[in-house]
XYZ file of C-alpha atoms in Angstrom:
613
model
C 90.619 234.064 181.478
C 88.721 231.867 183.915
C 85.663 229.648 183.446
C 83.119 230.729 186.073
C 80.300 228.315 185.240
C 79.310 225.811 182.577
C 75.547 226.129 182.280
C 74.098 223.197 180.244
C 71.074 223.527 177.976
C 67.842 222.586 179.745
C 65.315 222.636 176.869
C 66.317 221.171 173.502
C 64.829 222.124 170.131
C 63.322 218.991 168.654
C 60.717 220.081 166.108
C 60.689 221.432 162.574
C 64.273 221.780 161.404
C 65.842 220.638 164.669
C 66.659 217.173 166.030
C 68.764 218.050 169.078
C 67.548 215.037 171.083
C 69.179 212.795 168.479
C 72.607 214.088 169.508
C 72.272 215.626 172.977
C 70.665 215.098 176.376
C 69.108 218.041 178.252
C 70.158 218.876 181.818
C 67.338 217.610 184.025
C 68.466 218.680 187.513
C 67.005 222.108 188.270
C 68.961 224.271 190.763
C 71.687 221.612 190.946
C 75.422 222.181 190.441
C 78.157 219.576 190.099
C 81.934 219.759 190.009
C 83.261 219.253 186.492
C 86.869 218.228 185.856
C 88.254 220.205 182.938
C 90.235 218.511 180.158
C 93.980 219.011 180.581
C 94.184 221.163 177.448
C 91.787 223.643 179.126
C 93.492 223.365 182.532
C 96.723 224.548 180.942
C 94.988 227.703 179.716
C 92.879 228.652 182.753
C 94.901 227.109 185.585
C 91.698 225.538 186.935
C 91.216 221.862 187.705
C 87.442 221.935 188.176
C 84.561 224.342 187.504
C 80.865 224.428 188.516
C 78.544 222.677 186.027
C 74.771 222.997 186.277
C 71.745 225.238 186.717
C 73.140 228.278 188.506
C 73.526 232.059 188.151
C 76.418 234.512 188.561
C 76.407 237.019 191.433
C 78.587 240.146 191.153
C 78.911 242.885 193.804
C 76.322 245.000 191.968
C 73.899 242.617 190.176
C 72.997 239.032 189.304
C 73.229 237.410 185.852
C 71.426 234.349 184.509
C 71.405 232.696 181.116
C 68.994 230.989 178.754
C 70.075 229.048 175.677
C 68.158 229.463 172.414
C 65.030 227.267 172.628
C 64.555 228.035 176.330
C 63.259 231.501 175.436
C 60.483 229.867 173.347
C 59.493 227.314 175.994
C 56.270 227.914 177.996
C 58.220 227.569 181.274
C 61.261 229.626 180.303
C 64.024 229.739 182.956
C 64.018 233.556 182.927
C 60.668 233.506 184.764
C 61.928 231.938 187.983
C 65.392 233.440 187.638
C 63.780 236.882 187.554
C 61.682 236.077 190.609
C 64.882 234.988 192.392
C 66.508 238.382 191.806
C 68.396 237.841 188.534
C 68.486 241.216 186.780
C 70.400 240.487 183.569
C 69.507 237.589 181.262
C 71.654 236.506 178.330
C 70.683 234.223 175.452
C 73.136 232.737 172.948
C 70.673 231.781 170.226
C 70.613 229.905 166.927
C 67.268 231.143 165.611
C 66.802 230.781 161.848
C 65.033 233.155 159.503
C 61.450 232.552 158.449
C 59.376 235.171 156.648
C 57.435 237.329 159.107
C 59.105 235.700 162.146
C 61.350 238.511 163.440
C 58.554 240.273 165.315
C 57.796 237.030 167.196
C 61.373 236.832 168.454
C 61.377 240.518 169.430
C 58.024 240.182 171.207
C 59.275 237.166 173.178
C 62.348 239.041 174.394
C 60.422 242.174 175.293
C 57.670 240.225 177.040
C 60.309 238.351 179.071
C 61.233 241.609 180.787
C 57.826 243.317 180.626
C 56.154 240.976 183.157
C 59.119 240.490 185.442
C 61.409 243.469 184.864
C 65.051 243.045 183.920
C 67.598 243.388 181.138
C 67.615 240.807 178.328
C 70.577 240.443 175.957
C 69.928 238.275 172.871
C 72.814 237.328 170.584
C 71.805 235.320 167.505
C 73.772 233.325 164.962
C 74.426 235.006 161.597
C 74.797 233.406 158.193
C 74.327 230.033 156.518
C 75.358 227.130 158.726
C 76.056 224.791 155.802
C 72.450 223.702 155.323
C 69.015 224.965 154.322
C 68.736 227.508 157.123
C 69.853 231.115 157.257
C 70.408 232.616 160.715
C 69.445 236.252 160.577
C 71.141 237.973 163.471
C 68.724 240.520 164.991
C 70.775 240.886 168.185
C 68.928 243.040 170.686
C 68.963 244.446 174.197
C 65.682 244.899 176.059
C 64.981 246.674 179.362
C 61.674 246.343 181.211
C 59.757 245.338 178.078
C 61.269 247.899 175.699
C 64.055 247.567 173.134
C 67.039 249.847 173.727
C 69.402 248.481 171.039
C 68.759 246.673 167.745
C 71.238 244.811 165.547
C 70.936 244.281 161.813
C 68.893 241.363 160.531
C 70.697 240.761 157.237
C 74.323 241.572 156.457
C 77.496 239.917 155.198
C 79.421 240.856 158.363
C 80.354 237.706 160.273
C 80.383 239.524 163.612
C 78.347 242.457 164.893
C 78.767 243.946 168.370
C 75.753 245.623 169.977
C 76.274 247.961 172.941
C 73.933 249.740 175.348
C 74.356 251.475 178.700
C 71.533 250.546 181.090
C 70.614 251.579 184.619
C 70.146 248.764 187.134
C 68.053 251.058 189.315
C 65.454 251.178 186.502
C 64.989 247.409 186.885
C 64.607 247.649 190.668
C 62.106 250.521 190.471
C 60.105 248.669 187.813
C 59.938 245.461 189.862
C 58.970 247.282 193.046
C 55.710 248.373 191.395
C 54.587 244.824 190.489
C 52.951 243.464 193.634
C 52.004 240.066 192.163
C 55.606 239.533 191.053
C 56.952 240.307 194.499
C 54.538 237.901 196.177
C 55.583 235.139 193.777
C 59.248 235.985 194.409
C 58.835 235.309 198.117
C 57.951 231.659 197.347
C 60.549 230.861 194.671
C 63.198 228.207 195.182
C 66.581 230.008 195.086
C 69.240 229.345 192.465
C 72.803 228.408 193.438
C 74.918 231.545 193.068
C 78.472 231.600 191.779
C 80.105 234.649 193.355
C 82.255 236.747 191.055
C 84.567 239.428 192.386
C 83.948 241.777 189.481
C 81.505 244.679 189.169
C 79.754 245.757 185.964
C 79.304 249.304 187.258
C 81.309 251.762 189.299
C 80.453 254.347 191.944
C 81.401 257.323 189.776
C 79.291 256.546 186.680
C 76.373 258.765 187.728
C 76.804 261.037 184.723
C 76.830 258.201 182.163
C 73.642 258.551 180.083
C 71.449 255.462 179.816
C 69.999 254.412 176.464
C 66.387 255.327 175.739
C 63.846 252.930 174.192
C 63.745 252.699 170.400
C 61.060 251.540 167.991
C 62.022 248.280 166.303
C 62.242 248.606 162.538
C 60.938 245.436 160.882
C 61.648 244.536 157.261
C 58.707 243.958 154.947
C 58.347 240.392 153.568
C 59.573 241.670 150.200
C 62.703 243.097 151.818
C 63.243 239.835 153.674
C 63.102 237.878 150.391
C 65.489 240.377 148.831
C 68.065 240.185 151.626
C 67.873 236.802 153.389
C 68.308 234.435 150.409
C 70.892 236.834 148.938
C 73.106 236.533 152.037
C 72.540 232.748 152.027
C 73.654 232.537 148.383
C 76.826 234.488 149.113
C 77.737 232.157 151.966
C 77.198 229.150 149.708
C 79.237 230.666 146.907
C 82.238 231.673 148.982
C 82.334 228.458 151.019
C 81.822 226.081 148.091
C 84.858 227.513 146.255
C 82.846 227.846 143.041
C 83.106 230.748 140.618
C 79.474 231.793 140.298
C 75.926 230.707 139.516
C 74.162 229.286 136.453
C 70.398 229.809 136.122
C 68.003 228.484 133.464
C 66.018 231.708 132.937
C 62.604 231.028 131.425
C 61.162 234.529 131.487
C 58.632 233.519 134.171
C 58.143 234.807 137.713
C 60.058 232.059 139.546
C 63.334 232.087 137.594
C 63.174 235.900 137.333
C 62.783 236.169 141.121
C 65.825 233.900 141.497
C 67.805 236.160 139.144
C 66.756 239.207 141.188
C 67.991 237.543 144.393
C 71.415 236.991 142.783
C 71.373 240.637 141.731
C 70.518 241.623 145.315
C 73.442 239.479 146.504
C 75.755 241.510 144.277
C 74.320 244.685 145.824
C 75.085 243.336 149.319
C 78.652 242.440 148.322
C 79.352 245.882 146.874
C 77.848 247.541 149.956
C 79.939 245.418 152.324
C 83.144 246.207 150.413
C 82.264 249.910 150.418
C 81.824 249.722 154.203
C 85.291 248.250 154.599
C 84.586 244.525 154.981
C 87.987 243.063 154.102
C 86.805 239.457 154.249
C 84.056 240.020 151.676
C 86.572 241.775 149.421
C 89.010 238.866 149.714
C 86.235 236.382 148.933
C 85.107 238.404 145.910
C 88.647 238.531 144.529
C 89.058 234.789 144.951
C 85.715 234.041 143.306
C 86.374 236.192 140.204
C 90.033 235.066 140.130
C 91.475 238.579 140.094
C 93.803 239.758 142.891
C 93.229 243.496 142.481
C 89.494 243.389 141.795
C 87.208 245.740 143.771
C 83.437 245.199 143.332
C 81.810 248.610 143.071
C 78.935 248.184 140.597
C 76.422 245.353 141.288
C 75.722 244.916 137.585
C 79.407 244.555 136.787
C 79.812 241.962 139.553
C 76.679 240.182 138.317
C 78.211 239.816 134.865
C 81.241 238.122 136.392
C 79.517 235.626 138.700
C 76.139 235.006 137.063
C 75.279 233.219 133.812
C 71.680 232.888 132.652
C 70.400 230.661 129.881
C 67.111 230.605 127.945
C 66.453 227.091 126.629
C 63.855 227.407 123.884
C 61.817 224.639 122.295
C 59.187 224.552 119.577
C 56.652 225.083 122.382
C 58.246 228.325 123.612
C 56.907 231.759 122.755
C 58.991 234.615 121.448
C 57.568 236.743 124.259
C 59.141 234.601 127.000
C 62.464 234.602 125.132
C 62.394 238.392 124.922
C 61.467 238.749 128.600
C 64.382 236.580 129.713
C 66.841 238.399 127.467
C 65.731 241.857 128.569
C 65.949 240.985 132.268
C 69.441 239.516 131.800
C 70.537 242.683 130.033
C 69.162 244.946 132.774
C 70.790 242.917 135.550
C 74.139 242.929 133.757
C 74.048 246.086 131.667
C 76.480 249.052 131.513
C 78.611 247.456 128.829
C 82.398 247.229 128.897
C 84.554 249.619 126.941
C 86.372 248.102 123.989
C 89.882 249.444 123.621
C 88.658 252.890 124.668
C 86.253 253.144 121.725
C 82.910 253.084 123.557
C 80.749 250.515 125.264
C 79.239 247.331 123.933
C 75.580 247.175 122.974
C 74.528 244.646 125.611
C 72.917 242.420 122.933
C 75.588 239.744 122.656
C 75.747 236.939 125.163
C 79.551 237.038 125.036
C 81.277 240.287 126.052
C 84.905 240.941 125.137
C 87.318 243.412 126.642
C 91.109 243.753 126.691
C 91.532 241.350 129.607
C 88.312 239.414 130.167
C 85.536 237.704 128.243
C 82.222 237.461 129.998
C 79.041 235.445 129.448
C 75.929 236.551 131.154
C 73.047 235.359 128.961
C 72.929 232.415 126.590
C 70.038 231.566 124.286
C 69.817 228.073 122.804
C 67.303 225.612 121.346
C 66.728 222.116 122.753
C 64.588 220.683 119.930
C 67.410 218.654 118.364
C 68.170 216.978 121.716
C 64.488 216.273 122.400
C 63.985 214.692 118.970
C 67.131 212.591 119.411
C 65.960 211.185 122.762
C 62.391 210.524 121.579
C 63.883 209.021 118.400
C 65.760 206.408 120.459
C 62.475 205.375 122.085
C 60.730 205.187 118.706
C 63.463 202.991 117.211
C 63.349 200.572 120.156
C 59.569 200.436 120.620
C 58.355 201.031 117.072
C 55.891 203.622 118.455
C 55.999 207.424 118.271
C 54.354 209.266 121.207
C 52.230 212.328 120.415
C 51.000 215.353 122.339
C 47.316 215.480 123.302
C 46.899 218.319 120.844
C 47.815 215.882 118.075
C 45.657 212.994 119.279
C 47.987 211.447 121.859
C 46.974 210.051 125.245
C 47.602 211.790 128.561
C 50.518 209.391 129.209
C 52.158 210.312 125.910
C 51.512 213.990 126.542
C 53.129 213.906 129.992
C 56.122 211.866 128.831
C 56.883 214.322 126.010
C 56.709 217.242 128.458
C 59.040 215.464 130.882
C 61.651 214.791 128.187
C 61.937 218.518 127.483
C 62.181 219.395 131.162
C 64.848 216.773 131.892
C 66.976 217.695 128.900
C 67.053 221.247 130.232
C 68.479 219.939 133.502
C 71.208 217.975 131.683
C 72.148 220.996 129.598
C 72.164 223.265 132.661
C 74.793 221.095 134.346
C 76.825 220.776 131.150
C 77.007 224.537 130.692
C 77.588 225.129 134.417
C 80.624 222.850 134.338
C 82.165 224.041 131.068
C 81.174 227.690 130.566
C 84.238 228.987 132.410
C 86.438 226.350 130.735
C 85.566 227.831 127.326
C 86.928 231.157 128.579
C 90.116 229.713 130.016
C 88.991 230.449 133.579
C 89.143 228.042 136.548
C 86.216 226.684 138.510
C 82.604 225.843 137.821
C 79.188 227.340 138.439
C 76.555 226.327 140.969
C 73.257 225.509 139.242
C 70.300 227.376 140.743
C 66.825 225.875 140.910
C 63.720 228.026 140.788
C 60.644 226.059 141.844
C 58.569 227.690 144.579
C 57.212 226.134 147.778
C 53.668 225.783 146.406
C 54.799 223.784 143.363
C 56.751 221.483 145.655
C 53.723 220.960 147.890
C 51.494 220.100 144.912
C 54.248 218.169 143.133
C 53.818 220.358 140.055
C 57.295 219.728 138.727
C 59.109 217.061 136.756
C 61.347 214.830 138.829
C 64.943 215.582 137.768
C 64.113 218.579 135.593
C 65.354 222.164 135.989
C 63.951 222.129 139.521
C 66.855 219.735 140.220
C 69.864 221.908 140.938
C 72.596 222.508 143.501
C 70.581 224.946 145.613
C 67.279 226.792 145.308
C 66.909 230.261 146.900
C 63.111 230.412 146.391
C 62.146 226.812 147.238
C 60.658 227.908 150.559
C 58.773 230.966 149.234
C 55.178 231.080 147.986
C 54.149 232.266 144.540
C 52.087 235.019 146.128
C 55.113 236.384 147.996
C 57.303 236.065 144.889
C 54.887 238.236 142.919
C 55.090 240.911 145.608
C 58.869 240.586 145.575
C 58.962 241.107 141.799
C 56.962 244.323 142.234
C 59.409 245.395 144.962
C 62.353 244.837 142.584
C 60.672 246.940 139.897
C 60.464 249.839 142.333
C 63.773 249.322 144.171
C 66.146 248.264 141.395
C 64.328 249.899 138.460
C 64.252 246.569 136.589
C 61.492 247.524 134.154
C 61.749 244.177 132.334
C 59.948 242.651 135.323
C 56.689 244.453 134.455
C 55.932 242.174 131.515
C 57.084 239.141 133.505
C 54.685 240.015 136.325
C 51.735 240.418 133.956
C 52.390 237.223 131.963
C 50.397 234.100 132.966
C 52.607 231.470 134.679
C 53.239 228.598 132.241
C 55.630 225.684 131.752
C 55.572 226.072 127.922
C 55.902 222.310 127.424
C 52.840 221.692 125.241
C 52.405 222.778 121.584
C 51.322 226.339 120.882
C 47.943 226.982 119.262
C 48.205 229.546 116.461
C 51.442 230.720 118.047
C 49.735 231.310 121.401
C 49.998 229.534 124.767
C 47.697 226.568 125.305
C 49.034 225.712 128.769
C 48.983 227.657 132.039
C 50.116 226.513 135.479
C 46.906 227.046 137.429
C 44.747 225.278 134.816
C 47.274 222.426 134.716
C 47.273 222.122 138.515
C 43.518 222.410 138.925
C 44.010 224.930 141.720
C 45.314 228.459 142.183
C 48.589 229.405 143.838
C 46.632 231.311 146.508
C 44.678 228.128 147.318
C 47.918 226.143 147.465
C 49.329 228.449 150.148
C 46.235 227.830 152.278
C 46.391 224.062 151.730
C 50.072 224.081 152.698
C 49.522 225.909 155.979
C 46.605 223.683 156.935
C 48.468 220.497 155.997
C 51.762 221.220 157.750
C 51.143 223.841 160.435
C 47.576 222.842 161.414
C 48.365 219.106 160.880
C 45.140 218.731 158.866
C 44.208 215.600 156.956
C 41.511 215.615 154.243
C 38.539 215.650 156.626
C 40.006 218.260 159.011
C 40.969 220.490 156.079
C 37.450 220.215 154.637
C 35.910 221.187 157.990
C 38.147 224.268 158.279
C 37.665 225.396 154.664
C 33.875 225.021 154.702
C 33.850 227.870 157.215
C 36.797 229.800 155.732
C 35.389 229.763 152.179
C 31.677 229.890 152.997
C 31.237 233.138 151.029
C 32.886 231.888 147.838
C 32.313 228.111 147.668
C 29.521 225.655 148.424
C 30.420 222.701 150.692
C 30.398 220.433 147.618
C 32.886 222.700 145.828
C 35.126 222.757 148.903
C 34.981 218.957 149.031
C 36.037 218.655 145.378
C 38.942 221.060 145.901
C 40.197 219.297 149.027
C 39.952 215.869 147.400
C 41.834 217.024 144.326
C 44.590 218.559 146.427
C 45.085 215.434 148.528
C 45.117 213.171 145.465
C 47.813 215.275 143.835
C 49.689 215.811 147.100
C 49.880 212.105 147.921
C 50.553 211.045 144.343
C 53.567 213.378 144.144
C 55.034 213.044 147.657
C 57.820 210.869 146.219
C 59.165 213.964 144.428
C 59.892 215.583 147.787
C 62.653 213.032 148.439
C 64.696 214.588 145.627
C 63.884 218.278 146.130
C 66.858 220.563 145.628
C 68.147 221.961 148.960
C 66.220 225.192 149.327
C 66.325 228.277 151.531
C 63.887 227.625 154.364
C 61.488 230.571 154.503
C 58.027 229.110 155.173
C 56.678 226.916 157.954
C 54.763 224.791 155.443
C 57.799 223.796 153.396
C 57.412 220.238 152.014
C 61.172 219.585 152.388
C 61.433 215.858 153.062
C 65.074 215.937 154.165
C 64.565 217.241 157.705
C 61.477 219.433 158.003
C 58.383 217.581 156.753
C 59.083 213.968 157.700
C 55.942 212.342 156.311
C 55.635 209.162 154.221
C 56.257 209.457 150.508
C 54.027 206.486 149.692
C 50.344 207.091 150.432
C 47.074 205.413 149.536
C 45.996 208.092 147.084
C 42.326 207.050 147.252
C 41.913 208.320 150.861
C 38.727 206.210 150.840
C 37.753 206.501 154.507
C 38.546 210.230 154.758
C 36.719 211.039 151.505
C 33.641 209.051 152.633
C 33.554 211.150 155.813
C 33.692 214.320 153.708
C 30.875 213.068 151.434
C 28.720 212.310 154.462
C 29.155 215.864 155.762
C 28.434 217.344 152.311
C 25.167 215.449 151.995
């Protein structure tokens, strides 16, 4: 119950999602320790008036311990390098490292490489859960010895705390270091750290028979598993901490909204698994959310019916196929009907389910045409003009405006039903509205401002269309959701323009003038490689030399940058989304670029034209 040392953070995270320099100042006095006077409230607990504060390490009778904090592991001059040369054998790191798809191996490699070059024991503890924002911290606690992992924690779970334990042999560190001649020469020149002596040993003289842990092979999740688990845990944190009673999702029968529905379904799986494993806190949260004191979630589909409402909002431009796809997926996610007075189960075809004690919505089907005509009618009365779709001779402005009216009415209806669905059943609370636009659509701006992409939170807003397709295939195989097969094979479409002979006349990739695969490449070059139009052209001329001529590359790059800059203003209103990609266009804290550009890019495009010719 004593404070031995307060070790301040030396390297602050100040890129991407982090702005630590806005709030904090790093410690800039290496190997320096000061006397810090404790607040009286702490003095009363520890009986200490002052404690050491600064860049120091702890020396016990049997070993020496040093610490890094989060970002310091990722820095090119990490403190563990010189601490290890100065004889520190155990390194700890209290980290707040967020989840990004395909990132876990980077973190593991950093920890293992920290002890591979220099020998030692590295203990990484990482934050778990949603911290009230767009990030999900994915655990992955680990213990590494001499470049090899000896203990691995879980990456995704609903447990707030996980304790990882390993027994390690200090002599292994000393033997390992003795063999590295270059390390030992460097150690003879290092500036020593101040040592805080601690009269406490981590080992004892009679522990010879205690077996040490052996190295293990790290088991990494596939990207599809990461999408299935990470956003699901994030959704549960949002649901339980927002004191809402569930989620409402406009389900169109397309890949994006279906992937969102599958993530909610995965969340229900995680909840049932946690309760089965004895997590009392998850059980208490589930009972509070469904408003039933004795409830025990055992079947994910049954829980899904209680906390998840989907809605298909048809218009005259919708196909029967998309309606059927949405309905079938909703039924499979929430099937296994309730018994009615002991006389058998319901058919699963009604969107309202009735039992002795509860009445449950899980899929609603409605038509928005009357609302669309009413809104357009107001404009016609005021202006004396009636806008028409391009298919009926209208201009592109009329065509776009009529599409936007449909999309925005869907958003209004989503919030109306989210607020009042439970009220109609005599139940308390409201539902969080889920958005379902992917990261590529945000980058391109292929969405209507304040349409169904506007929601409370969006679990797929940081995930590419390509990854979502793979995730849908994973759900078919893992959850046996056969309705997803037809959804996966259907062409992505907004269904906002008139049908031609009952068939689709509009598809996303034709509308956008680029493919989703191309968008992922543009996004990585724009954000991660910091490429402008000319730099992107130069990179893609080489990358696409086998499939495109330089002139074709130029046309593609120009079209992307026109659309990107024209639609940047939409990023200021993007729904808070789960951060999963390093090219997210999130304007709130991650991609802090202007939202007003000169969309002509005249100088950059002239440079491209010169290179083409």
